[in-house]
C-alpha atoms as one frame of an Amber mdcrd trajectory, in Angstrom:
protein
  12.344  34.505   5.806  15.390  36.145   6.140  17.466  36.085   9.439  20.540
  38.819   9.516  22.573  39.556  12.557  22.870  35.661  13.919  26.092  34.406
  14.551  27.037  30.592  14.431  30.884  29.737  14.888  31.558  33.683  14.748
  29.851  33.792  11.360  26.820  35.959  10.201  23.876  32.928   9.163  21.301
  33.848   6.743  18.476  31.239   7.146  15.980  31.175   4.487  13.006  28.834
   4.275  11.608  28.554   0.779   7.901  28.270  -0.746   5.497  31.387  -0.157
   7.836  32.839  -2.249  10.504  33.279  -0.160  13.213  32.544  -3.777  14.167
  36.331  -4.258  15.026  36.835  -0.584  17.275  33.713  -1.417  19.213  35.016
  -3.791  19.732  38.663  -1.960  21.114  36.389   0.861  23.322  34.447  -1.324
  24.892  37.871  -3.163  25.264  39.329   0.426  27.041  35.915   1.980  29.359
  35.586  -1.236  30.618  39.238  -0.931  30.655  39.049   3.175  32.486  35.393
   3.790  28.873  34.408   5.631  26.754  31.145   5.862  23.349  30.516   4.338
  20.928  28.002   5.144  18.502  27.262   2.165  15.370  24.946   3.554  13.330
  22.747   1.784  14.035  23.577  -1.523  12.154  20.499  -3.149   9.202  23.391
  -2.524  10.326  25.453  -5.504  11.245  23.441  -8.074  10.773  25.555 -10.560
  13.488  28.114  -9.205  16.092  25.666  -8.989  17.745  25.821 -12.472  18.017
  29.651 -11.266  19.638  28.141  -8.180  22.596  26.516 -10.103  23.402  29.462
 -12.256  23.742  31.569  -8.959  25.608  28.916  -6.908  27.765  28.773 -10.419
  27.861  32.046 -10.846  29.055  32.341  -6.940  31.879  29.408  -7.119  34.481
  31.676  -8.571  35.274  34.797  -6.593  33.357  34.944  -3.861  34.757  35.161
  -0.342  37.370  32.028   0.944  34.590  31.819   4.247  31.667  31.607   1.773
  29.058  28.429   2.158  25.755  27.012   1.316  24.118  24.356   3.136  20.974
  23.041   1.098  18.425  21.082   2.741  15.429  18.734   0.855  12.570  16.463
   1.507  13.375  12.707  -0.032  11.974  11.939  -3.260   9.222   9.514  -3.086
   9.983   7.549  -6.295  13.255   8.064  -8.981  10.857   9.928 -11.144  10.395
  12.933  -8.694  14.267  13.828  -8.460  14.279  17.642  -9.574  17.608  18.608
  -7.538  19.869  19.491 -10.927  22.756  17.223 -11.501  25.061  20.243 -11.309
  24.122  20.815  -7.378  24.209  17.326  -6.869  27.615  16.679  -8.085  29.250
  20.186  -6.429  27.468  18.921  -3.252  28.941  17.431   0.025  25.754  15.064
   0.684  24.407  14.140   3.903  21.348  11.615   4.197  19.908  11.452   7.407
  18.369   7.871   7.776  14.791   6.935   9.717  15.791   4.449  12.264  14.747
   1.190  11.716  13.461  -1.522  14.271  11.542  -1.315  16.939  14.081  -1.314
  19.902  15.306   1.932  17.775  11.833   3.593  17.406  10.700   3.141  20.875
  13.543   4.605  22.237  13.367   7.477  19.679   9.783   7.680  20.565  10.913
   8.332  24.467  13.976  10.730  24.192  10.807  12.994  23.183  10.154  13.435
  26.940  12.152  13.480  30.413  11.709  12.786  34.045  10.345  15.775  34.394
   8.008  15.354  31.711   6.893  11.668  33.539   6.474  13.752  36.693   4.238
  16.818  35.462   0.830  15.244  36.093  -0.822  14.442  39.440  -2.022  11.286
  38.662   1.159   9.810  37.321   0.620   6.331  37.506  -2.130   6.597  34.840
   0.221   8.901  32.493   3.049   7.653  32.642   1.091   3.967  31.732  -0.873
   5.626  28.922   2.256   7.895  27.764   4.503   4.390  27.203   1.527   2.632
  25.561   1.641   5.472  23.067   5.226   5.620  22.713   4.770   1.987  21.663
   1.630   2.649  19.240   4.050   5.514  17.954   6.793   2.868  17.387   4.610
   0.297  15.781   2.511   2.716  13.076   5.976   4.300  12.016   7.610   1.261
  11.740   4.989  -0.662  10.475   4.911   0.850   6.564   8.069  -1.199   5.560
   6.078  -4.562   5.292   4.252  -2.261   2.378   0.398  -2.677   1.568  -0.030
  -5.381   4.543   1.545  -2.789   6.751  -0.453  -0.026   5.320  -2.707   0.010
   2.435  -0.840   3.567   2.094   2.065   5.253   3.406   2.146   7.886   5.873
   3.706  10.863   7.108   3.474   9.920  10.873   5.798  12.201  12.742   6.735
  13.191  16.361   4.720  16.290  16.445   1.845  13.778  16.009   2.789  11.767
  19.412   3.887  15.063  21.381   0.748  16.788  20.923  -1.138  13.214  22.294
   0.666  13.638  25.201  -0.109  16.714  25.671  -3.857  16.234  25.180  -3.674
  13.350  27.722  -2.050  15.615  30.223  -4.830  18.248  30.228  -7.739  14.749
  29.709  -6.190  13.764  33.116  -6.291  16.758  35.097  -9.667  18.154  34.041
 -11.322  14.149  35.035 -12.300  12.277  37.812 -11.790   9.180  35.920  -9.725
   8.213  32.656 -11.565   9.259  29.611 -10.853   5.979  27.479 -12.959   6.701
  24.661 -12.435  10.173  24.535  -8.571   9.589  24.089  -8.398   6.928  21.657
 -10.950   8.994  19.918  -8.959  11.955  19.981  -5.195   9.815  19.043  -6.784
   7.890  16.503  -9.296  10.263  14.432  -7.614  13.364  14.667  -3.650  13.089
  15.577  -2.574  10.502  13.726  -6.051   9.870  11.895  -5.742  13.200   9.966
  -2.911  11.599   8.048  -4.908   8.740   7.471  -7.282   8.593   4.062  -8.154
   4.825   3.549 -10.878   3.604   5.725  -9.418  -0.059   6.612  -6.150   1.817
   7.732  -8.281   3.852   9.941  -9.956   0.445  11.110  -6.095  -0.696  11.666
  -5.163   2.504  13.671  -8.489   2.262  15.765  -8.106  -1.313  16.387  -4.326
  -0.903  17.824  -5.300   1.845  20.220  -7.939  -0.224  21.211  -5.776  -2.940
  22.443  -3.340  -0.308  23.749  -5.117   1.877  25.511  -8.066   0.772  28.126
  -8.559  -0.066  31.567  -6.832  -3.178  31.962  -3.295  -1.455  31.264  -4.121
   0.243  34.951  -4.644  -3.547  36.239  -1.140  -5.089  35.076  -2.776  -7.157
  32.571  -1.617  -5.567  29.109   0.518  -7.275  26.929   1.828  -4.220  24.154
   3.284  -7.492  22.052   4.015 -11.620  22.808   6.108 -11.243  25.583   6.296
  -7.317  25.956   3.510  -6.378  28.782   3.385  -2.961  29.834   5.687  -1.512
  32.387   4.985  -0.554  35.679   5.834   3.295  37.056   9.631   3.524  36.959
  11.526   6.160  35.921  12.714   7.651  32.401  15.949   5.716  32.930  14.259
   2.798  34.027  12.089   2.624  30.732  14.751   3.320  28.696  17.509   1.174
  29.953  15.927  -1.427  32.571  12.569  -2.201  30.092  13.231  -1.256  26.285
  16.905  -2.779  26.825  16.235  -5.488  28.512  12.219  -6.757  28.107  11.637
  -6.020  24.526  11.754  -9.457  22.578  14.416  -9.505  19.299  12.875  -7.673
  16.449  10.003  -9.851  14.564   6.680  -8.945  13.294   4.822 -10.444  16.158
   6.186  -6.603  17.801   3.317  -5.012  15.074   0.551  -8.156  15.199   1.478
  -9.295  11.958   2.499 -13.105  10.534   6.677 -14.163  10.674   4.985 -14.789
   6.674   4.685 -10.926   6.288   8.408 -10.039   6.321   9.215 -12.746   3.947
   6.929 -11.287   1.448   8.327  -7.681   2.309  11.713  -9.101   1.522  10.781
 -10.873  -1.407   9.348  -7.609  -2.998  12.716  -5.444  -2.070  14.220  -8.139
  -3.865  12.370  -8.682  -6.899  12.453  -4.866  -7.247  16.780  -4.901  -7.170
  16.726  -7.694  -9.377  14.137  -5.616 -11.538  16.744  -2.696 -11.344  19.921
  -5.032 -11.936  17.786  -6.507 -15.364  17.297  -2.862 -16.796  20.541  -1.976
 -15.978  21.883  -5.006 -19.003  23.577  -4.425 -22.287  20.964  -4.247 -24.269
  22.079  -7.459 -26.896  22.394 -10.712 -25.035  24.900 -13.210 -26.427  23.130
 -16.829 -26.972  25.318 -20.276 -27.497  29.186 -20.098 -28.640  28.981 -18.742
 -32.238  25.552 -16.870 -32.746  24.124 -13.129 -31.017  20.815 -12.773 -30.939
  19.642  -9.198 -30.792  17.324  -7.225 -28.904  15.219  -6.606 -32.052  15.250
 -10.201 -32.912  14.082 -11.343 -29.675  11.122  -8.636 -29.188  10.409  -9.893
 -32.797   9.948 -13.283 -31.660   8.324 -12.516 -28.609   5.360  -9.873 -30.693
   4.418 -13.295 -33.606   3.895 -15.087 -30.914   1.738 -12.823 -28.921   0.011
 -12.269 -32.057  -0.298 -16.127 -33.387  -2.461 -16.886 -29.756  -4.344 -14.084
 -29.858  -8.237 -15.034 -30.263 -10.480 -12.705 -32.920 -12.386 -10.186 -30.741
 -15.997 -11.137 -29.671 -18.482 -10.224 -31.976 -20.733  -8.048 -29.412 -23.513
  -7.675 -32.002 -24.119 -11.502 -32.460 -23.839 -12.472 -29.189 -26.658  -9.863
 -28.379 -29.062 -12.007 -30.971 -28.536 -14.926 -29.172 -29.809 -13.292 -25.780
 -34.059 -13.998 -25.221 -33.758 -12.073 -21.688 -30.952  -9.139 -20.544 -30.738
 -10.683 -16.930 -27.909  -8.702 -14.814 -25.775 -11.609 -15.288 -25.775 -11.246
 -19.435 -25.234  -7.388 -18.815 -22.221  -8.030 -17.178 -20.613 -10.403 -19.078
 -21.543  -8.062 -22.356 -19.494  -5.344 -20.284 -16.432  -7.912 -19.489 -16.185
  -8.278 -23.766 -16.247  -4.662 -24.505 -13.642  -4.151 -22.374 -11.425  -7.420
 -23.378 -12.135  -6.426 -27.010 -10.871  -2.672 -26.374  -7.576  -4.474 -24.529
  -6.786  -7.253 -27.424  -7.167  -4.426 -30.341  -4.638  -2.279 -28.541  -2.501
  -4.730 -27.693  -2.726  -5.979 -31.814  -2.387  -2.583 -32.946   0.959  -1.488
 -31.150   2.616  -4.916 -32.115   1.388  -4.786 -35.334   2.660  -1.474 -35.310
   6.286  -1.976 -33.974   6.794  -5.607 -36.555   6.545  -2.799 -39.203   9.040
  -0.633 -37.291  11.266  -3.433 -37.020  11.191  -4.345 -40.591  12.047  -0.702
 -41.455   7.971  -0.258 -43.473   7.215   2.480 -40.462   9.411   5.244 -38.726
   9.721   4.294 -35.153   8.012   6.505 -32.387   8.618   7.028 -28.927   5.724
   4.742 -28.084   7.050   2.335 -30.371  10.385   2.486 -28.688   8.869   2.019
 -25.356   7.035  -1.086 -26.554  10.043  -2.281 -27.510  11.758  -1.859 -24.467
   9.005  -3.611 -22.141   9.008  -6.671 -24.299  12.429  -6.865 -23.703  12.584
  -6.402 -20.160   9.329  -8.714 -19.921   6.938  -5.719 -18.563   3.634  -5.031
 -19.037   3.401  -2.016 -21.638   2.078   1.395 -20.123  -0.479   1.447 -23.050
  -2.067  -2.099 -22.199  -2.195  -1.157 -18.613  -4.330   2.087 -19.278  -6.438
  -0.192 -20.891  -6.273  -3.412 -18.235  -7.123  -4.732 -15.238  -4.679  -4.380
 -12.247  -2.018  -6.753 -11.822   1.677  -7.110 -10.936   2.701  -9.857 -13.000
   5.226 -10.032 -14.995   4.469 -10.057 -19.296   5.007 -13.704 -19.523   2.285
 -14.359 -16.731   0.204 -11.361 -17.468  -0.054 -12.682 -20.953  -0.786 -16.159
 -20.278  -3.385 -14.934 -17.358  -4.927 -12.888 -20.354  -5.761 -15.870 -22.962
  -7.587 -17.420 -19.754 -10.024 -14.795 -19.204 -10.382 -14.659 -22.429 -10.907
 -18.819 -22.594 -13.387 -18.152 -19.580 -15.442 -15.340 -21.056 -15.756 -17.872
 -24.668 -17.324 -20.127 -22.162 -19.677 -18.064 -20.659 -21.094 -16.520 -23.838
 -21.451 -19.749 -25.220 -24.916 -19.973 -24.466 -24.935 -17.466 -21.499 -25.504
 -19.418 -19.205 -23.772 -18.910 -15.144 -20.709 -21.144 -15.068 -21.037 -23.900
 -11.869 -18.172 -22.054 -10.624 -17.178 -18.766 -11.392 -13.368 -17.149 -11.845
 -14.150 -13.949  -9.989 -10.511 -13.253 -10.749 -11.051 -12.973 -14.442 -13.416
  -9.917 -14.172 -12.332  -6.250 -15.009 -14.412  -5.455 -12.628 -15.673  -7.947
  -9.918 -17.805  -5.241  -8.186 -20.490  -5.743 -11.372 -20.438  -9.222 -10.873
 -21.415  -9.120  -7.003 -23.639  -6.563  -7.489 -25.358  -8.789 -10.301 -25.822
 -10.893  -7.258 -27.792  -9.257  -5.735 -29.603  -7.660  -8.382 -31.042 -11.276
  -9.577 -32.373 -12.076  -5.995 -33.962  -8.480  -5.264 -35.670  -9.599  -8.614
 -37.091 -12.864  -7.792 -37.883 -12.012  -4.646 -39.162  -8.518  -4.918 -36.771
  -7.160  -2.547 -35.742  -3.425  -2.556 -31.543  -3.627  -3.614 -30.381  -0.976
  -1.064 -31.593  -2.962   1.705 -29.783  -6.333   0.798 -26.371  -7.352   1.840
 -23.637 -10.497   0.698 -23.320 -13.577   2.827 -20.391 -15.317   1.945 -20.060
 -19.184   2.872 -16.714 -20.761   2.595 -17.812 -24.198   1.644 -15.005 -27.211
   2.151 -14.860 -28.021  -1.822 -12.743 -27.173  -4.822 -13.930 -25.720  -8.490
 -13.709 -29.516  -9.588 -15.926 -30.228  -7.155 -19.434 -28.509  -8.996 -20.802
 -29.343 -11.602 -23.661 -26.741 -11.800 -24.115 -23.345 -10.105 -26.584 -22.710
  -7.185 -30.456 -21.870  -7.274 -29.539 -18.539  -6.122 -25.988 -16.548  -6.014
 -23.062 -18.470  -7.460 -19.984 -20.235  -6.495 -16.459 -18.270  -6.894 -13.204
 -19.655  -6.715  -9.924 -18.176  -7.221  -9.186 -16.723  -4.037  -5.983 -16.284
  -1.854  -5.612 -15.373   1.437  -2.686 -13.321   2.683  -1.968 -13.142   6.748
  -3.661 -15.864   7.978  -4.966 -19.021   6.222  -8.462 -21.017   6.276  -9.043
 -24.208   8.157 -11.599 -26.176   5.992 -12.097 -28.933   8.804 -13.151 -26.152
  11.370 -14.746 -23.408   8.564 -12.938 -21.222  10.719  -9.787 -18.321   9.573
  -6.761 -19.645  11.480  -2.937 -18.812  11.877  -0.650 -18.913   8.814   1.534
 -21.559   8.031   5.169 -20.570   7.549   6.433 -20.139   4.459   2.936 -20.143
   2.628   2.354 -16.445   2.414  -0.972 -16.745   0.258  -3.275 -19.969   0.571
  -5.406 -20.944  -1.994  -9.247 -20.502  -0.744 -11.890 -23.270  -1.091 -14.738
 -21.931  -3.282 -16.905 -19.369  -1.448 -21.049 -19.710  -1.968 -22.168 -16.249
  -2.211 -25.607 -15.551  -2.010 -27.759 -12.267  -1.196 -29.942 -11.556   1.828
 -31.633  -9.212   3.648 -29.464  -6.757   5.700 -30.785  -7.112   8.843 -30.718
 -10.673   8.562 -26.932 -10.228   8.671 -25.024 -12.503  11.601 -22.120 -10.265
  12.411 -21.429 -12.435  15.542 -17.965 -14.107  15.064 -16.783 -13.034  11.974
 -13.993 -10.621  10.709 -14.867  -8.279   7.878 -12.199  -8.767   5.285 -11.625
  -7.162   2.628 -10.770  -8.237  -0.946  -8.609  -6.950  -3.085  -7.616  -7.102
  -6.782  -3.629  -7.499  -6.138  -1.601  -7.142  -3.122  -0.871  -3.538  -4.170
  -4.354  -3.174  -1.919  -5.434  -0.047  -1.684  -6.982   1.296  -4.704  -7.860
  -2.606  -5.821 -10.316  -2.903  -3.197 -13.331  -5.107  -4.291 -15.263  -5.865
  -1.754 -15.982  -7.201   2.138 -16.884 -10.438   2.729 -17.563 -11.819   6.559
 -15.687 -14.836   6.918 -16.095 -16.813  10.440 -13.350 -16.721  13.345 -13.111
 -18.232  17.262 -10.327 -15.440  17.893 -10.936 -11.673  18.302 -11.333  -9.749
  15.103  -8.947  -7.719  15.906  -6.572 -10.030  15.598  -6.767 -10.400  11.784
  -7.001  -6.809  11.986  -3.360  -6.193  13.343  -2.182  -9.076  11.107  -3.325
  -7.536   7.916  -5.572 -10.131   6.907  -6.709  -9.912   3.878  -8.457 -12.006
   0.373  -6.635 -11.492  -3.078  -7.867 -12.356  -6.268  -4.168 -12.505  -7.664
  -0.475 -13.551  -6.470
């Protein structure tokens, strides 16, 4: 609300924090402070966005005739994305503007993380050895989690809002965990740090599994014992003093900046700066004239070249499946045939649009049609080489470019011709080529709860890496079905040993050997040795999450857990 009466550099401060409707007391305080010479602090103003036009007019209206002493300082949350900047150009350009940058690094962040406390903070518990052990260890966790979103979807499947408030508070509930017990409370506090503090941000269930897992090798009893390495290199402290973590043991113990500091593969921060750089040179490519100069003499234009670009797309496109004869040719509707009649409904719904619209804009081009807005935007992806928005409504996930989006489109659609054919389950099956794998894996298991007369809820996937290639079949199994097509990102798979092994540098996503996936029983499940990874459509993650398929390790799960581990059906 409104604060009158405070001084600041022997000036009256009105400090007004918007939303809750706080925009009319705004603008009294901005009448009053341009008539008076005072100050006024506007906060968070990315809350009202609908007030802001309002905003400008005022601060307009104010920037003639108001008091010399008059001045406005304007404060905003970050956009998350170019799309979502609503500050009006006007303010912008009027503006003084002051960023204030997250640090980066984890020498940075841990330090930040401490200057949250003091000596006398380190000294306000009677049994200070454990505190001041368990406060550090989450000063680190702190460090890592914030720190840890710029290697993007292997980091986190999503980004959070992790902030000091959330590490504060933890220490504060440790404080009052340590004097009300006899012993440490382990479970209790990793509990309590990882499901509520910082797992209240937290919606995806394998980032949960990631923050459990790092508190988990943070925070137990062998920290007390001298035995607890926070990183390669980095063990706990011992009890020193605040100076003595800050300048003796962050300065002077913490290994250069790599991501072995978070768990994760050298491999991941090449792919992290791959991204950042495809994404400028992205930026640089839409950012081109518009007609592109080809050879000495000639100019080819930008009409000309999407024209090129559309008869070809056309000429290679295949005539849509015919769903009605391929359903005569079916004796028996096995789960199988049900999915692959689902895969051509879909393809057929994709290749019409994707006919329509360029049939659509070569008559645009040609002058025969007025062009639209979406015909305009059409235009404009070909050109750039993007995916149109109206084929991706209609699409599978992916981050390819059109070139390789395209050319990854005429092979599902060679691989679905193949299948129909006579129906029957290839030896070795794409499960990349699927718009939805999930239907596939669940036919799985719907053919063997058939034959064997087993009830579907009760069954489970066992997944067997096998130490062949798709070349390598030349019919499918008795039961379940071979699938090939698989990368792994963080970590790699030894074929010799069957086992999930360290990454080799510079190969950020190993081809998999084909998997032998088969349906059993639940409870005759062998969860002993294996790490439950997950599989996902793209390396977005997140919302292209597939499935989980237990694949066998000699190291600790958690392990693959900190290093982001994961199965992709597409680079």
């Amino acid at each position: 609300g409104k604060k009158l009466g405070y001084t600041f550099n022997n000036r009256n401060l009105h400090n007004v924090s918007l939303g809750q409707g706080q925009e009319v007391v705004a603008e009294q305080a901005l009448d009053l402070a341009a008539k008076e010479g005072h100050w006024v602090i506007l906060q968070n103003i990315h809350l009202v966005a609908k007030w802001l036009s309002s905003l400008e007019k005022k601060l307009e209206h104010h920037g003639e005739g108001s008091h010399q002493d008059f001045r406005v300082f304007i404060s905003a949350e970050p956009a998350p994305s170019p799309d979502s900047h609503i500050i009006p150009q006007g303010i912008l350009e009027n503006s003084i503007k002051i960023t204030n940058e997250a640090t980066t690094g984890m020498h940075a962040n841990l330090h930040k993380a401490l200057d949250n406390f003091n000596q006398d903070a380190l000294e306000m518990c009677t049994r200070e050895n454990e505190f001041k052990s368990i406060l550090f260890a989450l000063c680190y966790f702190h460090a890592v989690v914030a720190e840890r979103r710029k290697f993007g979807p292997q980091g986190w499947n999503r980004p959070y809002p992790f902030n000091t408030g959330d590490l504060t508070i933890s220490v504060n509930v440790l404080y009052n965990y340590l004097e009300a017990s006899s012993k440490v409370p382990y479970d209790d506090l990793r509990y309590l740090f990882g499901e509520i503090m910082y797992g209240g941000h937290i919606t995806d269930d394998w980032d949960r599994r990631l923050c459990k897992t790092y508190l988990e090798e943070f925070i137990k009893p062998e920290m007390l014992e001298g035995e607890l390495l926070l990183a390669p290199g980095f063990p706990l402290p011992g009890n020193m003093d605040y100076n003595g973590y800050h300048q003796q043991y962050i300065d002077d113990a913490l290994p250069p900046e790599s991501p072995y500091l978070y768990g994760l593969h050298p491999n991941a921060e090449i792919g992290f700066l791959t991204q950042t750089s495809e994404k400028l040179f992205r930026i640089m490519l839409e950012m081109q004239p518009r007609d592109t100069s080809m050879g000495e003499g000639g100019v080819v234009t930008r009409e000309e070249t999407v024209k090129a670009l559309l008869e070809e797309m056309l000429e290679k496109l295949m005539d849509e499946f015919n769903i009605a004869e391929l359903m005569a040719k079916v004796e028996e509707r096995t789960p199988y045939v049900v999915v692959a009649f689902q895969e051509c409904e879909r393809m057929n719904v994709l290749t019409s649009e994707i006919k329509r619209s360029l049939k659509e804009l070569d008559l645009g081009l040609k002058g025969e049609l007025t062009m639209t807005s979406d015909m305009e935007n059409l235009q404009n992806a070909l050109f750039l080489a993007t995916v149109p928005e109206s084929w991706i409504k209609r699409a599978y996930p992916s981050t390819a470019s059109l070139g390789t989006w395209f050319a990854d489109l005429l092979a599902r659609i060679k691989e679905l011709e193949a299948w129909t054919g006579d129906f029957s389950l290839p030896s070795a099956v794409w499960l990349a080529g699927f718009f939805n794998p999930q239907s596939f894996l669940t036919a799985i298991m719907q053919s063997t709860a058939r034959k064997n007369e087993w009830p579907l809820d009760k069954m489970t996937l066992q997944c067997d890496v096998t130490k062949k290639n798709r070349e390598d079949f030349a019919s499918p199994p008795r039961e379940g079905a071979y699938v090939h097509g698989l990368f792994m990102e963080g970590a790699r798979w030894d074929a010799q040993t069957g086992i999930i092994t360290d990454a080799r540098l510079k190969e950020l996503t190993p081809a998999m050997p084909v998997i032998f996936i088969k349906a059993i029983p639940a409870d005759k499940q062998d969860t002993r040795s294996v790490y439950p990874c997950p599989v996902y459509k793209t390396h977005q993650r997140g919302p292209t999450y597939v499935w989980t398929f237990n694949l066998k390790t000699r190291e600790n799960p958690s392990k693959w857990v900190l290093a982001g581990v994961a199965l992709l059906l597409q680079i």
